[in-house]
Amino acid sequence: MAKDSVVSVRELIARRKPGFSLEAPFYTSPEIFRMDMEAIFGRHWIYVGVEPDVAEEGDAMVVNIGNSSVIIVRDDEGAVRAYHNVCRHRGARMIPEGKTIIGNIVCPYHSWTYGLDGGLKFAEHMTPDFDRGCHGLKPVHLRSVGGLLFICLAEDAPDDIDAMAEIMEPYLAPHDIRNTRVAHQADLIENGNWKLVMENNRECYHCGPNHPELTIPLFAYGFGFAPESLDEEGRREAERYNQLSESSRAKWEAAGLPSREVEHLSDRVTGFRTERLPIDRAGESQTMDTRAACRIPLGTIGDMAAGGLSFWTQPNSWHHFMGDHIVTFSAIPIDEGHTLVRTRWLVNKDAVEGVDYDLTRLTEVWNATNQQDADLVAIGQQGAMDPAYEPGPYSPHTEGLVEKFVNWYLDRLSHNVK
Amino acid sequence: MAKDSVVSVRELIARRKPGFSLEAPFYTSPEIFRMDMEAIFGRHWIYVGVEPDVAEEGDAMVVNIGNSSVIIVRDDEGAVRAYHNVCRHRGARMIPEGKTIIGNIVCPYHSWTYGLDGGLKFAEHMTPDFDRGCHGLKPVHLRSVGGLLFICLAEDAPDDIDAMAEIMEPYLAPHDIRNTRVAHQADLIENGNWKLVMENNRECYHCGPNHPELTIPLFAYGFGFAPESLDEEGRREAERYNQLSESSRAKWEAAGLPSREVEHLSDRVTGFRTERLPIDRAGESQTMDTRAACRIPLGTIGDMAAGGLSFWTQPNSWHHFMGDHIVTFSAIPIDEGHTLVRTRWLVNKDAVEGVDYDLTRLTEVWNATNQQDADLVAIGQQGAMDPAYEPGPYSPHTEGLVEKFVNWYLDRLSHNVK
Amino acid sequence: MAKDSVVSVRELIARRKPGFSLEAPFYTSPEIFRMDMEAIFGRHWIYVGVEPDVAEEGDAMVVNIGNSSVIIVRDDEGAVRAYHNVCRHRGARMIPEGKTIIGNIVCPYHSWTYGLDGGLKFAEHMTPDFDRGCHGLKPVHLRSVGGLLFICLAEDAPDDIDAMAEIMEPYLAPHDIRNTRVAHQADLIENGNWKLVMENNRECYHCGPNHPELTIPLFAYGFGFAPESLDEEGRREAERYNQLSESSRAKWEAAGLPSREVEHLSDRVTGFRTERLPIDRAGESQTMDTRAACRIPLGTIGDMAAGGLSFWTQPNSWHHFMGDHIVTFSAIPIDEGHTLVRTRWLVNKDAVEGVDYDLTRLTEVWNATNQQDADLVAIGQQGAMDPAYEPGPYSPHTEGLVEKFVNWYLDRLSHNVK
């Protein structure tokens, strides 16, 4: 299987035909998956959650990325910090995945005890020459961008997250993530390679045939179309969308809600894109009737018709910020054929379930859409495994962002594979 | 694990001791399994079903062989055709395994639409220079031998299937497969390598100790014995079998039912064997009382006592054709330790369940026999995995067809491994 | 993955830092696991059960070690013998794992039949020149040490088991294993490498924080402590333990119960250690109230306060012999991340359940302790898989026997890896 060797990955990268989907081994090879985990997920900023996940001092959240496990904790000074979840004695995993509240970090095996600053405070039965100062928890880079938490597992983290934060914070500020609460979290294991999950996220070519719920609030035209594909009604719809976009944009900018597209998906190490898009019909939210799901608005947003601010990051996240709630997604690879998609719905922290919002109404569009996407990812993986598969052409009109994702991935892989 | 390398497979083939079972890696190595899928199942004619599976225009059946998925469909002109089940856009698997009815082949991902002739009819949002003519479905070789469907995944399919068809069609014609109906299909995943499944099928040495139901209609003596192993009663039985064989053969040939043995198991690329064998006791069918399970005879067969025409093909099928029904089997490898055995029971297409036949009575002998065989295959696999396993001697009297299967396999493997 | 190659295993062995846990590949690499199965479990004496498992002529027990399966049977002369559970015909596994009673060993596939002496007695349909004498079952080395059964899968078994037997038999004799009965057996699959199971067994540093039941009868101090770790109460407890040890030892030796420590864990091929330790409180047994669980004493032991004779063997067993019952453990690797721990509770063969002992009372301490240990092994495995894991320091006071296990393992591996 020469295809699986490191040399051949270089060849595979070199011979990739622009505008076409990747060759099969990128989706199916365990060897390339290991490279992805090391070169992509081990050396870039990975979106893992939001500050409200660890709202109070002592709140901790354990996130697993591949075989790595990371403790994210708000320390006694209110700062959010991250450590490898590996005891420095014999390596035991100290806290299981999920959320908890802690005073110290205590390994259950032999009770080695670390402070929230990572220092080893207590280790029984060691000899007097044992240096506790050399056995603190290993830190992990953590950065909050307007309340969105990114970690980097590498020793040196890419520093262009500063530039992304500078651009994004004005976009995010009105939605005030830090004053939200996680109303619901849903984990879905999709039966496909993480890149198929991301590629699926980067186009809406499939929305029409597959997402009856999502296409109530969302205009498929916002993500491109071939003019010659439109019939009379399609042309009228596209024109309507254009006019609504322009009028909305003027209104948002006047109200201090940044809306213009910023796109650095493939020209930065920390690639991202943002844009505020109109919501169709009632214009308020990604719900079945397009009206707000929560009656308490977010942050400084007075008008529920704030549209949908979308934010995409490479390699693993996408987010939709509306006037009443936020939906935020992370994709975490499991193995070459499985990916965890974790979705959080955030509402104003003062909102009360059953009073200010109904959980079903809040979550139904994306619960349905996620499952539909999972089904598409699964048939994509089955196809990529078929010996008859060969890369096919992307539509330049509707799959341009897929191409940018693939270009970013190949560039980052080639920079990081020895 | 030098044993697993391509060089060593050559060595393993070269040093194989004739008359002895194969060395363990042939049954246990994932590497040799991949070679089997490529060299054997990727380049030979594989039995996958019967014409009645796709009886009408638009009837489709998807068959998976390893990671390959094939759509078999009867087109608008009534011809049966086969295509790779892989969209030419981004490769999605278009139709799940099983049977369905279709007008076109529509990919659920982005609605690319193919005609039953495989041509791409519709692909939205592509640019004007996109050539639909270059993006039709990839065809798969398909051949019907008297109603039995064989496919070949290779670009060039072995052409000696013509010779097999010429020989076999007179044998099959009286049973008129095209005018049957699949009364029942059963899938059984056996816990063993596909070659253990086939070796088990190629001898009846194990029938006496293991198949109390099958040995009601079947004479174990028909598949060989050591004369010195027989006691007085055994000799009488063998003599009775010989006489019945001779008288039956004369009767069948007179009635236009070919019966003589044709054996090309190891001297052809498309290896096969056929023979019409008497059925014991009432002499009609492979049922618990040896009487016909269906009261409407097949095709042109007037006499239910037509015996059992058996047909074996390399690498993956066996079939029993009687006067009242047909039982047909395919073995499809899953991985080095698992194999799907798919069994179909066919009756005259005019037969009505509960009126002309009882489903339990029709299927009980082979349902029981298949499970017994699965148990034997499982202990064979466990043994082959044991470090203490070494190839043991076949009985020339009862395991000659196993030897022919193994010889065919090794010859075909050595021709197709680079 | 150069780490997984044979060369690199040599490097990993050479660079191992004494006093620190092993590098991750020893716990996680499938390649090193295969070496462990061959070099450690394939060439050393493996504890598999007790003579009472096969008490009578014809009693058989099948034990699986990795892919190997071994039939242990008491033959017609009352001797215990062991054979590979692989038919010499086509290799079928003849008897499933567990216990049974047999007259001959009959392969279910084609009825080849072997005597309890391993000789092939019957094989139908072979030719007259077939030599049954060359097709007997392959023997496996078996040795009973005071009633504990050890097997060795290698052609040449380490001969220093004689020395171990000579030392151990006087220790074991008073407990008279041969006149016990298996009151209960429990199988637990732990989610960790077998070496993590063994390392966990070789220290009681974790007992305080994890084993509330076991630390009723057991003094953690018996397995070492750092003097400076003790507070006032701890010092008093340690002093009490020392005095009890000395007085108990004098009493036991006077009563003919050997008690002094013998330790050859890392200086012999067949490494072992034994010591008789006091039981706390009522002093009788490893039960929740430290009183005997069975009212009929074992063997020649008159006094229930016989303490707890512990016996540890490399690579895979540990045992506790008390006045009223015995608990005996074997660890059998499944794959690099899973291990079967099999526990047997033995009582006097004349003891009647519900009359002389209550099964819950007999088993509750170790059922609870085993599950707690399994949880620790699982978090150890998760940690070893984490890229952030690095070997950490053992406590010389409490983890000295872990270090001896690791040293024995590395020494034996380096002797047996080509």
Short mmCIF file of C-alpha atoms in Angstrom, two decimals, chain A residues 125, chain C residues 202-205 207 215 217-226 230 234 237-242 244-245 249 261 273-280 308 310 312 397-401:
data_model
loop_
_atom_site.label_atom_id
_atom_site.label_comp_id
_atom_site.label_asym_id
_atom_site.label_seq_id
_atom_site.Cartn_x
_atom_site.Cartn_y
_atom_site.Cartn_z
CA HIS A 125 5.36 8.50 49.62
CA ARG C 202 2.26 -4.97 42.37
CA GLU C 203 1.64 -1.97 44.62
CA CYS C 204 -0.75 -0.90 47.35
CA TYR C 205 0.00 2.83 47.04
CA CYS C 207 -5.22 0.95 48.06
CA THR C 215 -8.24 -2.20 53.36
CA PRO C 217 -8.41 -6.94 56.23
CA LEU C 218 -5.27 -5.59 54.57
CA PHE C 219 -2.68 -3.23 56.08
CA ALA C 220 -1.50 -0.87 53.36
CA TYR C 221 1.69 -0.53 55.43
CA GLY C 222 2.64 -4.08 54.61
CA PHE C 223 3.59 -2.91 51.13
CA GLY C 224 5.81 0.05 52.10
CA PHE C 225 5.46 3.72 52.95
CA ALA C 226 7.56 6.86 53.23
CA LEU C 230 3.08 9.48 58.18
CA GLY C 234 0.05 6.75 60.85
CA GLU C 237 -0.48 2.21 63.00
CA ALA C 238 2.84 1.31 61.38
CA GLU C 239 4.28 0.40 64.75
CA ARG C 240 1.25 -1.74 65.53
CA TYR C 241 1.62 -3.51 62.19
CA ASN C 242 5.30 -4.23 62.86
CA LEU C 244 1.72 -7.84 64.89
CA SER C 245 3.92 -9.09 62.04
CA ARG C 249 5.47 -14.84 62.32
CA GLU C 261 9.51 -13.56 52.42
CA ARG C 273 7.62 -13.78 45.40
CA THR C 274 5.87 -15.09 48.48
CA GLU C 275 5.22 -13.88 52.02
CA ARG C 276 2.71 -14.62 54.77
CA LEU C 277 1.11 -11.39 55.99
CA PRO C 278 -1.09 -10.75 59.03
CA ILE C 279 -4.76 -9.95 58.53
CA ASP C 280 -6.07 -6.98 60.47
CA GLY C 308 -2.72 -14.51 54.36
CA SER C 310 0.48 -14.26 49.22
CA TRP C 312 2.96 -13.56 43.03
CA HIS C 397 8.87 3.19 49.13
CA THR C 398 5.65 1.88 47.63
CA GLU C 399 6.34 0.93 44.01
CA GLY C 400 9.49 -1.16 44.32
CA LEU C 401 7.68 -4.33 43.19
#
